[in-house]
PDB file of C-alpha atoms in Angstrom:
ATOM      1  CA  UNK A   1     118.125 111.203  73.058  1.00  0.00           C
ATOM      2  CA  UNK A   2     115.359 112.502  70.780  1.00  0.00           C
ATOM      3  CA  UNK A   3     111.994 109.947  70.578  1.00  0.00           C
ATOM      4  CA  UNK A   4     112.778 109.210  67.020  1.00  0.00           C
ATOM      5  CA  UNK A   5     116.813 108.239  68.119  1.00  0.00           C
ATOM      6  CA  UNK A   6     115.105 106.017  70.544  1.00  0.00           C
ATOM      7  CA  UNK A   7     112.695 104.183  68.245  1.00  0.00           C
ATOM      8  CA  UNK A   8     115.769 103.628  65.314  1.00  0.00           C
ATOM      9  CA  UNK A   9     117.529 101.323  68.287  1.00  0.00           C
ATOM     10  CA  UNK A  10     114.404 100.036  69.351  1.00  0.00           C
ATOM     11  CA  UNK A  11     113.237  98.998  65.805  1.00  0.00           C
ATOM     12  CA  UNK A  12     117.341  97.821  65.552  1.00  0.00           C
ATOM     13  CA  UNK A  13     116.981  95.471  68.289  1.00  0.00           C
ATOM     14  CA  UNK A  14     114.022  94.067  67.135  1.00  0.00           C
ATOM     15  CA  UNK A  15     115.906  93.271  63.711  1.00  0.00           C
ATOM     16  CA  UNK A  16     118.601  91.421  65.814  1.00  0.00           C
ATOM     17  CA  UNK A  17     116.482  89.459  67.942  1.00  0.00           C
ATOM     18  CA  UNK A  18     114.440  88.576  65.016  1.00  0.00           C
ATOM     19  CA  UNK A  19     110.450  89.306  66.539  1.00  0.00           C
ATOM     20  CA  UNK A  20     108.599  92.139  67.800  1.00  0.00           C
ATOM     21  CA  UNK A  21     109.557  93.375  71.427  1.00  0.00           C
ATOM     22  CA  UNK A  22     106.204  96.025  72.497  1.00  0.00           C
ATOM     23  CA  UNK A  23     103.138  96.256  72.200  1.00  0.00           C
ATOM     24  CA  UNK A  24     102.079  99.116  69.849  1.00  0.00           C
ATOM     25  CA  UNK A  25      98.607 100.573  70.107  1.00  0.00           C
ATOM     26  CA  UNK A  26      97.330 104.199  67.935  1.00  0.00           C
ATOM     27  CA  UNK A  27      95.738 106.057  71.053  1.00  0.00           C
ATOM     28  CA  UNK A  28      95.509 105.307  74.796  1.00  0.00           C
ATOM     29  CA  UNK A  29      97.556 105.635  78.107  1.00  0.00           C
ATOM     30  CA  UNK A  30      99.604 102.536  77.001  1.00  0.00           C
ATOM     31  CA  UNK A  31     100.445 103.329  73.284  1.00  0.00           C
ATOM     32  CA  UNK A  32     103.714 100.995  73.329  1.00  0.00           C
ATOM     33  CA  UNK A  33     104.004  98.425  76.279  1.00  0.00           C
ATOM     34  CA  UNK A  34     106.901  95.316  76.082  1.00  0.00           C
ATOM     35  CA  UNK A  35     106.007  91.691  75.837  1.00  0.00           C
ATOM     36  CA  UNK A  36     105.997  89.027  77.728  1.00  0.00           C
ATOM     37  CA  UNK A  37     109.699  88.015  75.950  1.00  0.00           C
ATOM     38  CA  UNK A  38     110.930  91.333  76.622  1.00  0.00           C
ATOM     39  CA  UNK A  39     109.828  91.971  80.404  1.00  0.00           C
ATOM     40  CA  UNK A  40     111.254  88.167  81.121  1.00  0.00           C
ATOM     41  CA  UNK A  41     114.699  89.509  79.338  1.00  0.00           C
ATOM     42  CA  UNK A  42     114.935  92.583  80.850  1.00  0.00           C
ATOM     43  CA  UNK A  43     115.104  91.425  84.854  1.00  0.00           C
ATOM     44  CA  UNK A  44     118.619  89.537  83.528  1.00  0.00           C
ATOM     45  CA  UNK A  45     119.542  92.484  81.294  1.00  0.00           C
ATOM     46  CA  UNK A  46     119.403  94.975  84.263  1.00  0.00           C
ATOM     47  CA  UNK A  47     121.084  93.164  86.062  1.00  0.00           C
ATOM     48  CA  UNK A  48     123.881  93.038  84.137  1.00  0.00           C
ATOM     49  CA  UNK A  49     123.772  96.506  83.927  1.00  0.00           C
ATOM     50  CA  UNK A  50     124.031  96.975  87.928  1.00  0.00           C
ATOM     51  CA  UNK A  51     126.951  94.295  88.070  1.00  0.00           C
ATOM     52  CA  UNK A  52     128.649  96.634  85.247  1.00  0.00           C
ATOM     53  CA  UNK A  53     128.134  99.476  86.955  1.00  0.00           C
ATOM     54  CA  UNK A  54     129.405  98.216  89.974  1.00  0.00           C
ATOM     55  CA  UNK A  55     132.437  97.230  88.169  1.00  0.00           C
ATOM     56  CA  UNK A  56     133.317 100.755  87.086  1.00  0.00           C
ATOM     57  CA  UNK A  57     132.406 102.440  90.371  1.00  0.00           C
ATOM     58  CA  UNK A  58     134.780  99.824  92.072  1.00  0.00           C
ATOM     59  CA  UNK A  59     137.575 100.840  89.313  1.00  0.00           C
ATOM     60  CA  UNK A  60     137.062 104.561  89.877  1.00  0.00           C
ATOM     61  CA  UNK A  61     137.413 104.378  93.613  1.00  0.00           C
ATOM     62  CA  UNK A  62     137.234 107.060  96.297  1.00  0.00           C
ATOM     63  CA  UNK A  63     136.467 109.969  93.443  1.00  0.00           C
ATOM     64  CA  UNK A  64     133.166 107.321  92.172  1.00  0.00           C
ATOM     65  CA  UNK A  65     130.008 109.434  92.885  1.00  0.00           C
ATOM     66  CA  UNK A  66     126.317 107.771  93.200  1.00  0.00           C
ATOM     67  CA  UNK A  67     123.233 109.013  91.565  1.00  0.00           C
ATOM     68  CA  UNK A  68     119.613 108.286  92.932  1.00  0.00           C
ATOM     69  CA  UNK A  69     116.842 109.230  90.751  1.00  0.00           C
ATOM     70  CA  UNK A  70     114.074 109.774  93.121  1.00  0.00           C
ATOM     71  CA  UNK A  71     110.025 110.717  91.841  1.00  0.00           C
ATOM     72  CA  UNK A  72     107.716 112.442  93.463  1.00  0.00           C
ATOM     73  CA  UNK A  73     104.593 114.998  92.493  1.00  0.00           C
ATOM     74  CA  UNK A  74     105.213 118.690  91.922  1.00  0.00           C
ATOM     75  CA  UNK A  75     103.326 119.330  95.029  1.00  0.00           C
ATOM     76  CA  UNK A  76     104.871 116.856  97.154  1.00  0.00           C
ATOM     77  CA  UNK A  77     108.347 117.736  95.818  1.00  0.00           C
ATOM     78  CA  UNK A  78     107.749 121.633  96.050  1.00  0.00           C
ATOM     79  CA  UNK A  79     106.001 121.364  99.262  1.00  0.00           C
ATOM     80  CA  UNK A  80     107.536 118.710 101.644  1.00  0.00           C
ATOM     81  CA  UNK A  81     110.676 117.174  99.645  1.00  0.00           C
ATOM     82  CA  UNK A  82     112.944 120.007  98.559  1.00  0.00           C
ATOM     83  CA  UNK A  83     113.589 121.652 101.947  1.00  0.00           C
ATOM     84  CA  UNK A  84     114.527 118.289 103.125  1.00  0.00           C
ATOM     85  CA  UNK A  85     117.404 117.609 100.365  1.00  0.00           C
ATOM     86  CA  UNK A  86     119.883 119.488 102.109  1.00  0.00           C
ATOM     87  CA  UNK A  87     120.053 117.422 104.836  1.00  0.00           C
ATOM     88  CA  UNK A  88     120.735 114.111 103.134  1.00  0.00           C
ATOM     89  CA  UNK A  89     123.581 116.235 101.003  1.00  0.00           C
ATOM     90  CA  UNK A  90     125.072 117.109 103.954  1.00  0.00           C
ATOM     91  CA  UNK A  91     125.003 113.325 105.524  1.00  0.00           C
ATOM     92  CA  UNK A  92     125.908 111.447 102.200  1.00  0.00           C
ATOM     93  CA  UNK A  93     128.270 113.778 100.161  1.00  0.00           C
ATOM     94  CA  UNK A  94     129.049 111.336  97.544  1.00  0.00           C
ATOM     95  CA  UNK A  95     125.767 110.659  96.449  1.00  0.00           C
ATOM     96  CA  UNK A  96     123.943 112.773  93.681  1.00  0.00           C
ATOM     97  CA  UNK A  97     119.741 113.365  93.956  1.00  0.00           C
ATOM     98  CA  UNK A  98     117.860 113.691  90.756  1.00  0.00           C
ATOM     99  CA  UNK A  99     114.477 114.310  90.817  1.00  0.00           C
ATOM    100  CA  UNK A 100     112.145 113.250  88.547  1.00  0.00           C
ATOM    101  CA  UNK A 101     108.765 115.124  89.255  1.00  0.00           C
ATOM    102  CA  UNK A 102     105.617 114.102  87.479  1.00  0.00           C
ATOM    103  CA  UNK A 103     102.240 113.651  88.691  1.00  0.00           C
ATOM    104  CA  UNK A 104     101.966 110.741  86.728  1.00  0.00           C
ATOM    105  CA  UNK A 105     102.926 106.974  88.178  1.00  0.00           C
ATOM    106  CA  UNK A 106     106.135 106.212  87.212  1.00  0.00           C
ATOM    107  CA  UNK A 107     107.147 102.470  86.472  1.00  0.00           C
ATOM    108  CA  UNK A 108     109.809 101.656  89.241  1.00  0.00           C
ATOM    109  CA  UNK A 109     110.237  98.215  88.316  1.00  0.00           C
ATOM    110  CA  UNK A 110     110.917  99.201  84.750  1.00  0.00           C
ATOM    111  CA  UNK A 111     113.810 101.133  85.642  1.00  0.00           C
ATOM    112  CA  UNK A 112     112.409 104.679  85.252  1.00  0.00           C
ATOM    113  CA  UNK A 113     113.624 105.732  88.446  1.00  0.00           C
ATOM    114  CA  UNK A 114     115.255 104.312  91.495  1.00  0.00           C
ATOM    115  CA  UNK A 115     112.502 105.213  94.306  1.00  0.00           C
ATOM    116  CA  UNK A 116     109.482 107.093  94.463  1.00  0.00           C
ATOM    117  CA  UNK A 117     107.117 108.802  97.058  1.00  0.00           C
ATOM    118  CA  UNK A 118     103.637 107.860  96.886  1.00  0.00           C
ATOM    119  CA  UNK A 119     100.285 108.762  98.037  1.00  0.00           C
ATOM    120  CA  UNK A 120      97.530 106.170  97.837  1.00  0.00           C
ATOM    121  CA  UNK A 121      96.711 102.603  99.645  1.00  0.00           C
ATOM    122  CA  UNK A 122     100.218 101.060  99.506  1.00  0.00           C
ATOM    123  CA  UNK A 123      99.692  97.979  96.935  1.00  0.00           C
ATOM    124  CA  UNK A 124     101.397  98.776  93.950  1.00  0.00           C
ATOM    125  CA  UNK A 125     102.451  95.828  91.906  1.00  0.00           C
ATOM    126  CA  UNK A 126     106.210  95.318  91.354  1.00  0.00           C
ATOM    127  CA  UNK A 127     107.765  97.074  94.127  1.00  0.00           C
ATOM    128  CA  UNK A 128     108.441  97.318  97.664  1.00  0.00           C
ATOM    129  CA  UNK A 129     106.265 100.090  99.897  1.00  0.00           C
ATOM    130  CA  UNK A 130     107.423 101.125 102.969  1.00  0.00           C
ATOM    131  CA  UNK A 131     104.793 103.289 105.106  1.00  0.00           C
ATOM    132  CA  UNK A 132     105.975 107.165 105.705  1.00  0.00           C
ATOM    133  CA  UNK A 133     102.998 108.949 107.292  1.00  0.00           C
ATOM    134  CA  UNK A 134      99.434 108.924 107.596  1.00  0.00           C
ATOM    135  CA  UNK A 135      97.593 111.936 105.927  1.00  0.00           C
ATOM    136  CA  UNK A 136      94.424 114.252 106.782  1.00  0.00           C
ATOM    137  CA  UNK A 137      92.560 117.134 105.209  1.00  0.00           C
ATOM    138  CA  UNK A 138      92.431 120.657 106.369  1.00  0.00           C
ATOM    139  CA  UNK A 139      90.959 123.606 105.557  1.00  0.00           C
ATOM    140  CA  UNK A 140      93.234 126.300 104.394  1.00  0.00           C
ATOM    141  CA  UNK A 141      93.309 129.962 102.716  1.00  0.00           C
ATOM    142  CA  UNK A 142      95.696 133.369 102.558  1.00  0.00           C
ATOM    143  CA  UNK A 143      95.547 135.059 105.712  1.00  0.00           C
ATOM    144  CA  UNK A 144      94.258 138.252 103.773  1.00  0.00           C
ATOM    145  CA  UNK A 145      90.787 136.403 103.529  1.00  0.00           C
ATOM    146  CA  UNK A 146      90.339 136.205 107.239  1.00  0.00           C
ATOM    147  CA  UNK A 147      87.463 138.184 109.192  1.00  0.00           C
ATOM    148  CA  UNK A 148      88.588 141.100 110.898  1.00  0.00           C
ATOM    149  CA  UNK A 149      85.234 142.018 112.431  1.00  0.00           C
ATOM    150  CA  UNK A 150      84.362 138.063 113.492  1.00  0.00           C
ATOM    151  CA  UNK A 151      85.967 134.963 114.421  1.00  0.00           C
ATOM    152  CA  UNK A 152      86.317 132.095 111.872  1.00  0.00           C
ATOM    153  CA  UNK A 153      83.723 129.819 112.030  1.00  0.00           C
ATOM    154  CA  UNK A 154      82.093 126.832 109.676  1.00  0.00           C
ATOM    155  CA  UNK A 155      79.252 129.440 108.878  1.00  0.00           C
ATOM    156  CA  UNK A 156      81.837 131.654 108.270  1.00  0.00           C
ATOM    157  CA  UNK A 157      83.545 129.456 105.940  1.00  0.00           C
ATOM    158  CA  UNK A 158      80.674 128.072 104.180  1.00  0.00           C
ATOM    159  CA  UNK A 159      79.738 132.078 102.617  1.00  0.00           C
ATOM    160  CA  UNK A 160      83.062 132.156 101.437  1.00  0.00           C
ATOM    161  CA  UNK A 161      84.611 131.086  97.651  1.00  0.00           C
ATOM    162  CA  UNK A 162      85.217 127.260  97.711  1.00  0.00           C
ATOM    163  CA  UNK A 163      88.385 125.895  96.053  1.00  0.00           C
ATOM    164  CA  UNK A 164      87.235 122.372  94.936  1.00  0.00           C
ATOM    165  CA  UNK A 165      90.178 119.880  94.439  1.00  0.00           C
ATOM    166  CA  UNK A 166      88.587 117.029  91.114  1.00  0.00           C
ATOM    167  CA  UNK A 167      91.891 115.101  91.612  1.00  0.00           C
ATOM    168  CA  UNK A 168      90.366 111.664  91.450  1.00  0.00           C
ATOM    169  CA  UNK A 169      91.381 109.758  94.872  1.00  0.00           C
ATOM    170  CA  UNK A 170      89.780 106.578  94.345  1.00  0.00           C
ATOM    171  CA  UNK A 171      88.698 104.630  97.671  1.00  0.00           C
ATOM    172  CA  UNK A 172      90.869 107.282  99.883  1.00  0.00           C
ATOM    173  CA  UNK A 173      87.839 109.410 101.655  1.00  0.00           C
ATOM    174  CA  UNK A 174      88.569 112.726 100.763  1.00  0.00           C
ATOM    175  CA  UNK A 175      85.837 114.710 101.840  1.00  0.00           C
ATOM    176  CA  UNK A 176      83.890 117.123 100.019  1.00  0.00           C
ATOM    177  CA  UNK A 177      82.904 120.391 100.703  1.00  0.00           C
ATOM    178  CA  UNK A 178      79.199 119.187 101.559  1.00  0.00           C
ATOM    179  CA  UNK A 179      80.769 115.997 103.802  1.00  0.00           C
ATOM    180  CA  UNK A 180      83.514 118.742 105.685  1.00  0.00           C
ATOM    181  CA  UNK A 181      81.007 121.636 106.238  1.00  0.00           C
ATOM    182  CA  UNK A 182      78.446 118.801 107.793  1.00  0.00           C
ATOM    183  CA  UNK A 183      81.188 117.313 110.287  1.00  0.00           C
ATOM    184  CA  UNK A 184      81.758 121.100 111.420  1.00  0.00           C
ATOM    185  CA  UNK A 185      78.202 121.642 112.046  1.00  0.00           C
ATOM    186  CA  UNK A 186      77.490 124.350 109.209  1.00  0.00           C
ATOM    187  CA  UNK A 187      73.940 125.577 108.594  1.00  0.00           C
ATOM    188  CA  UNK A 188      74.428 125.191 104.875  1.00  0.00           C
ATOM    189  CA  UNK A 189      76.771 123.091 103.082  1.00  0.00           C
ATOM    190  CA  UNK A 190      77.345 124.036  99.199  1.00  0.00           C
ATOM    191  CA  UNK A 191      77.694 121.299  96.928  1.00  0.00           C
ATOM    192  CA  UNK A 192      79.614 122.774  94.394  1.00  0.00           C
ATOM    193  CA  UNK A 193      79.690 126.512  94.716  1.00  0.00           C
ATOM    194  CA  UNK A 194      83.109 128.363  93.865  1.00  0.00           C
ATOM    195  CA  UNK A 195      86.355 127.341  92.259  1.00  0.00           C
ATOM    196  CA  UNK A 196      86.835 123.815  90.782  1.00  0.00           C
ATOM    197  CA  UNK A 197      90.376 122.701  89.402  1.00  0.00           C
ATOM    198  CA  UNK A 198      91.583 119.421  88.425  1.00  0.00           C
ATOM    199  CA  UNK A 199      95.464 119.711  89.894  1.00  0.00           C
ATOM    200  CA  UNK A 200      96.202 119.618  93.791  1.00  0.00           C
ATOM    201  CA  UNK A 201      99.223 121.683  92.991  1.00  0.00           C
ATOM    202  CA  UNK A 202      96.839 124.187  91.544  1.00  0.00           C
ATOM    203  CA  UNK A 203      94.595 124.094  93.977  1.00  0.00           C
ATOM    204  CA  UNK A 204      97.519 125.068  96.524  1.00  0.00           C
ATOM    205  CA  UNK A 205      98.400 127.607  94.498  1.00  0.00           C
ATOM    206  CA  UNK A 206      95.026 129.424  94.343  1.00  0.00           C
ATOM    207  CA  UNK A 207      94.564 129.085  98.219  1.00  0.00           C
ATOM    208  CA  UNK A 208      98.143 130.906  97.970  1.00  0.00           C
ATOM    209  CA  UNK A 209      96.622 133.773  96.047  1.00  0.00           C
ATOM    210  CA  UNK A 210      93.745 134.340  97.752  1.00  0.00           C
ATOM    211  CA  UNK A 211      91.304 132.678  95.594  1.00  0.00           C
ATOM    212  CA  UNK A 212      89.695 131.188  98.254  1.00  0.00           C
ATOM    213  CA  UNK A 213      89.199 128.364 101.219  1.00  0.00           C
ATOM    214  CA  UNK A 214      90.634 124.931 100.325  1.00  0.00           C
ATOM    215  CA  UNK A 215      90.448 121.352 101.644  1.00  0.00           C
ATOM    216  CA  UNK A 216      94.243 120.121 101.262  1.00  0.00           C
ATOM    217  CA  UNK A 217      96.470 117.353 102.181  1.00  0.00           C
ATOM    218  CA  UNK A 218      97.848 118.840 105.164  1.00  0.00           C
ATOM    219  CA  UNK A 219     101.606 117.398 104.625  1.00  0.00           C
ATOM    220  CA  UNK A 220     101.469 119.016 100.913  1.00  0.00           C
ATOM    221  CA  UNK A 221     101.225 122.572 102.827  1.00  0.00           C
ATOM    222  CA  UNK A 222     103.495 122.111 105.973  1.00  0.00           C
ATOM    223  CA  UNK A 223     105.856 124.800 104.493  1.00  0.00           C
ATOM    224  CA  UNK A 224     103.266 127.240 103.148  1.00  0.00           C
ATOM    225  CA  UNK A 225     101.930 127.072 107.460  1.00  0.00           C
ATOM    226  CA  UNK A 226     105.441 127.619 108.635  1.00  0.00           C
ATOM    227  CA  UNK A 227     106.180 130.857 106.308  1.00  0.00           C
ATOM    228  CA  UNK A 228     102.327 132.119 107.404  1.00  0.00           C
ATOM    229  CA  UNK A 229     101.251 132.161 103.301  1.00  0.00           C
ATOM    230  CA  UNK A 230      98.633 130.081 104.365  1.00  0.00           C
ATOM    231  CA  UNK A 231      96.664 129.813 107.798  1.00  0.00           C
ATOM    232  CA  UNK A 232      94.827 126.426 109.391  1.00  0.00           C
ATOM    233  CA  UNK A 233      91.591 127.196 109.565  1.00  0.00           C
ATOM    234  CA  UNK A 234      89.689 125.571 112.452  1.00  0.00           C
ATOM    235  CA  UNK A 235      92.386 123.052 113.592  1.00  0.00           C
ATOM    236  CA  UNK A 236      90.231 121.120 116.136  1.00  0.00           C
ATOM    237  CA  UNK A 237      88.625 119.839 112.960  1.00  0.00           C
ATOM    238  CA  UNK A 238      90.355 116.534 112.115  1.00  0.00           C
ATOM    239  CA  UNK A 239      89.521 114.712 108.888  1.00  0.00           C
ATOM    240  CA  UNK A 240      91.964 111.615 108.249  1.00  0.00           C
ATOM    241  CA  UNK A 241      91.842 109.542 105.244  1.00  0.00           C
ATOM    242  CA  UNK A 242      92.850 106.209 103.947  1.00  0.00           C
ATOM    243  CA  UNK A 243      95.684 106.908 101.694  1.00  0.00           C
ATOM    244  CA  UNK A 244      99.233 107.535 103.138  1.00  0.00           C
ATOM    245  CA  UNK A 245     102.776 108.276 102.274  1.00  0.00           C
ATOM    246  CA  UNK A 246     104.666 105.718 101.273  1.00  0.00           C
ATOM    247  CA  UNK A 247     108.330 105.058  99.532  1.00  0.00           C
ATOM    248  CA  UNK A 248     108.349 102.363  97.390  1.00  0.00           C
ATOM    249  CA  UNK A 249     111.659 100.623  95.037  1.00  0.00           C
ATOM    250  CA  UNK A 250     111.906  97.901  93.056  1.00  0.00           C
ATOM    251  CA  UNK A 251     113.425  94.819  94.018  1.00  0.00           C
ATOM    252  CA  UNK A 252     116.289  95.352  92.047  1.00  0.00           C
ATOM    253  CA  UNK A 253     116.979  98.935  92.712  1.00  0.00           C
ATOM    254  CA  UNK A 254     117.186  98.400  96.205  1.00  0.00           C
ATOM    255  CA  UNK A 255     120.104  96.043  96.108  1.00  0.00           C
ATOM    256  CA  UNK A 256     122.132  99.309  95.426  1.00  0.00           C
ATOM    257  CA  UNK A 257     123.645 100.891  98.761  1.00  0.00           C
ATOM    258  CA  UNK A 258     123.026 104.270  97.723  1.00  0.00           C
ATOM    259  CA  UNK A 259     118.936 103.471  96.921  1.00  0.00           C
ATOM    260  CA  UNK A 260     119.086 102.091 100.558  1.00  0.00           C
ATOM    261  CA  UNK A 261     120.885 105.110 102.153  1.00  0.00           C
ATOM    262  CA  UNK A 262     118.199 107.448 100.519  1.00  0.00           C
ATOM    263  CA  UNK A 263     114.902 105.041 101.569  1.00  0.00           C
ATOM    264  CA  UNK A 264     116.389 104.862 105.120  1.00  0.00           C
ATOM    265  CA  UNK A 265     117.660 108.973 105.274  1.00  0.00           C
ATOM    266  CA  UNK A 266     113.885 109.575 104.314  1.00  0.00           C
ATOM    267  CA  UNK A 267     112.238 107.056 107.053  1.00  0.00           C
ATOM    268  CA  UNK A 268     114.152 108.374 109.547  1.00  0.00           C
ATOM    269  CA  UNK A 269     113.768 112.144 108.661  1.00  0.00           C
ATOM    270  CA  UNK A 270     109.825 111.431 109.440  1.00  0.00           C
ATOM    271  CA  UNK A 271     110.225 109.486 112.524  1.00  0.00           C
ATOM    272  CA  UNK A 272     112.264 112.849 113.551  1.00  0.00           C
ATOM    273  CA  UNK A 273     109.568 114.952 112.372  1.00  0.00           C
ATOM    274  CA  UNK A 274     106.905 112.806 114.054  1.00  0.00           C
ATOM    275  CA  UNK A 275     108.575 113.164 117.431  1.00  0.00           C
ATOM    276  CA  UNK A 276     108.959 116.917 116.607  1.00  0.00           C
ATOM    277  CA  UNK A 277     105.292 117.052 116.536  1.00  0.00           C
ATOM    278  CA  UNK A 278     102.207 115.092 117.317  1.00  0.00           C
ATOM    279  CA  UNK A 279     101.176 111.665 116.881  1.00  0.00           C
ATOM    280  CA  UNK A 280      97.028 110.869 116.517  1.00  0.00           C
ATOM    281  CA  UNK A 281      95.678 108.132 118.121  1.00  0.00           C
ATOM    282  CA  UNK A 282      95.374 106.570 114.302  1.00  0.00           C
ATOM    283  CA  UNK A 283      98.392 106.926 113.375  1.00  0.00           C
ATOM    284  CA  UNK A 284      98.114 109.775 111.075  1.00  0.00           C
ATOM    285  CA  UNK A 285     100.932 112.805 110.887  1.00  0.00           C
ATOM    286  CA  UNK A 286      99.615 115.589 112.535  1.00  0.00           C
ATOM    287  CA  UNK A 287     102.888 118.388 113.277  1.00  0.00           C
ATOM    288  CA  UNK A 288     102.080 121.025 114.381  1.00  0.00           C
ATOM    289  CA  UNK A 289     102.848 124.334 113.436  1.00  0.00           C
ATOM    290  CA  UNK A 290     103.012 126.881 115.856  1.00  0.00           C
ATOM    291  CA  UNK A 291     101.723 130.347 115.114  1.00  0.00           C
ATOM    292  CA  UNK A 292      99.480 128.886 111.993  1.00  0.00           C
ATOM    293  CA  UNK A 293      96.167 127.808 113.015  1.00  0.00           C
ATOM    294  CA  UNK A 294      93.269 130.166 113.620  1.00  0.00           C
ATOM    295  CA  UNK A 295      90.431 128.316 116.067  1.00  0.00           C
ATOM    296  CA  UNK A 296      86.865 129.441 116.796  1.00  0.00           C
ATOM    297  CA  UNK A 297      84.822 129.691 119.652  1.00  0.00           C
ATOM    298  CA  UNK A 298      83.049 126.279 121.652  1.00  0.00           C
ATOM    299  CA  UNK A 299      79.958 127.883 121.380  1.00  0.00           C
ATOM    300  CA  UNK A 300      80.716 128.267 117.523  1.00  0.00           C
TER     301      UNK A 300
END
């Protein structure tokens, strides 16, 4: 439905029920948010909806199929997500994956999707979180940039064009460049030399092309190791943070079987992967991939 369809039977229901049911504001994030009337409303309202759908799936039988609506962010989806799908098609035939990708946080207890994957602390108001992985930084670029005449080392890396990540990750300790290039025992640490770009997908991206040396979420660029576009640079170097993976659903959506077969299909795909690979002492993902990482010397 077109915006303007929407708004007729918005403005429509508000004629029927007789009073105003958002919020409307000219400019902001929030331009049109419901009231308190409406949000009380709508927990009985969707649930109608669920009972009714349940209804019909019951009267169509064996031929009904499910549909999850699952979010995620471009670089999570593109990255770690997609090459999993297959998998869960295989093990739950009936049930139909849509994937809603958007960088932006989607409202899961509004009914915008069904579950999400998120990176951050793990309190979000209005749903349930259920931890995935840990996370940690690494540094990353396209093999073509490596030395041929030398080994890779922090000096090394520090002459080189930084990729700079302005992604805000509030209270999550993302290093800089400055706070990475210290731990490793550079000479000199640039503060803000090179490349700076304001999308993690992007900054993937130009690592990918050979734009230069980026600090990345590591899980975000588990496929790009495997296929050798992009090489580990200085793997000894571990840098974990505060934020984590997590899947989160609202209350409501969860009460549907297929929600519940997706949530638990994804925990249990990373408990797999987790034995695959290697487990930190904190907790924090670490797989391995074999073949990707390029180390330097001890005396480095």
């Amino acid at each position: 439905m077109t915006p303007a369809a929407v708004g007729q039977l918005v403005r429509s229901l508000e004629d029927w029920v007789g009073y105003p049911l958002f919020h409307r504001a000219r400019s902001g994030v929030e331009r049109l948010t419901p009231t308190e009337e409406a949000r009380d409303a709508l927990d009985d309202i969707a649930a109608g909806l669920d009972c009714l759908e349940a209804g019909l799936q019951k009267l169509r039988g064996r031929k009904a199929r499910s549909i999850v609506v699952v979010t995620a962010s471009q670089a999570l989806v593109a990255n770690w997500l997609l090459p999993q799908l297959t998998d869960f098609a295989t093990n739950h035939p009936m049930i139909d994956v849509r994937l809603d990708v958007s960088d932006r946080v989607i409202d899961l207890a509004q009914g915008e999707a069904d579950i999400g994957i998120r990176c951050g602390l793990g309190a979000w108001p209005g749903v349930e979180a259920r931890l995935l992985m840990g996370e940690e930084i690494i540094a990353v670029c396209n093999h073509r940039l490596l030395p041929t005449s030398q080994e890779v080392t922090p000096g090394w890396i520090a002459e080189q064009t930084l990729i700079h990540d302005g992604t805000p990750h509030p209270d999550g300790d993302f290093p800089t460049w400055t706070q990475w290039l210290t731990k490793t025992g550079a000479n000199h640490a640039p503060a803000d030399r090179g490349l700076r770009i304001n999308s993690t997908a992007a900054v993937i991206n130009a690592a990918i092309a050979s734009q230069g040396i980026a600090l990345v979420r590591r899980a975000l660029v588990e496929q790009e190791l495997e296929r050798g576009r992009l090489v580990h640079l200085l793997p000894h170097v571990h840098w974990p943070v505060r934020w984590a993976y997590y899947v989160v659903t609202s209350r409501r959506a969860v009460q549907r079987g297929e929600v519940r077969a997706f949530r638990d299909w994804l925990v249990g795909t990373l408990r797999q992967a987790t034995k695959r690979g290697e487990q930190s002492d904190d907790g924090h993902w670490v797989r391995s991939a074999p073949g990707a990482a390029i180390g330097f010397s001890n005396d480095s």
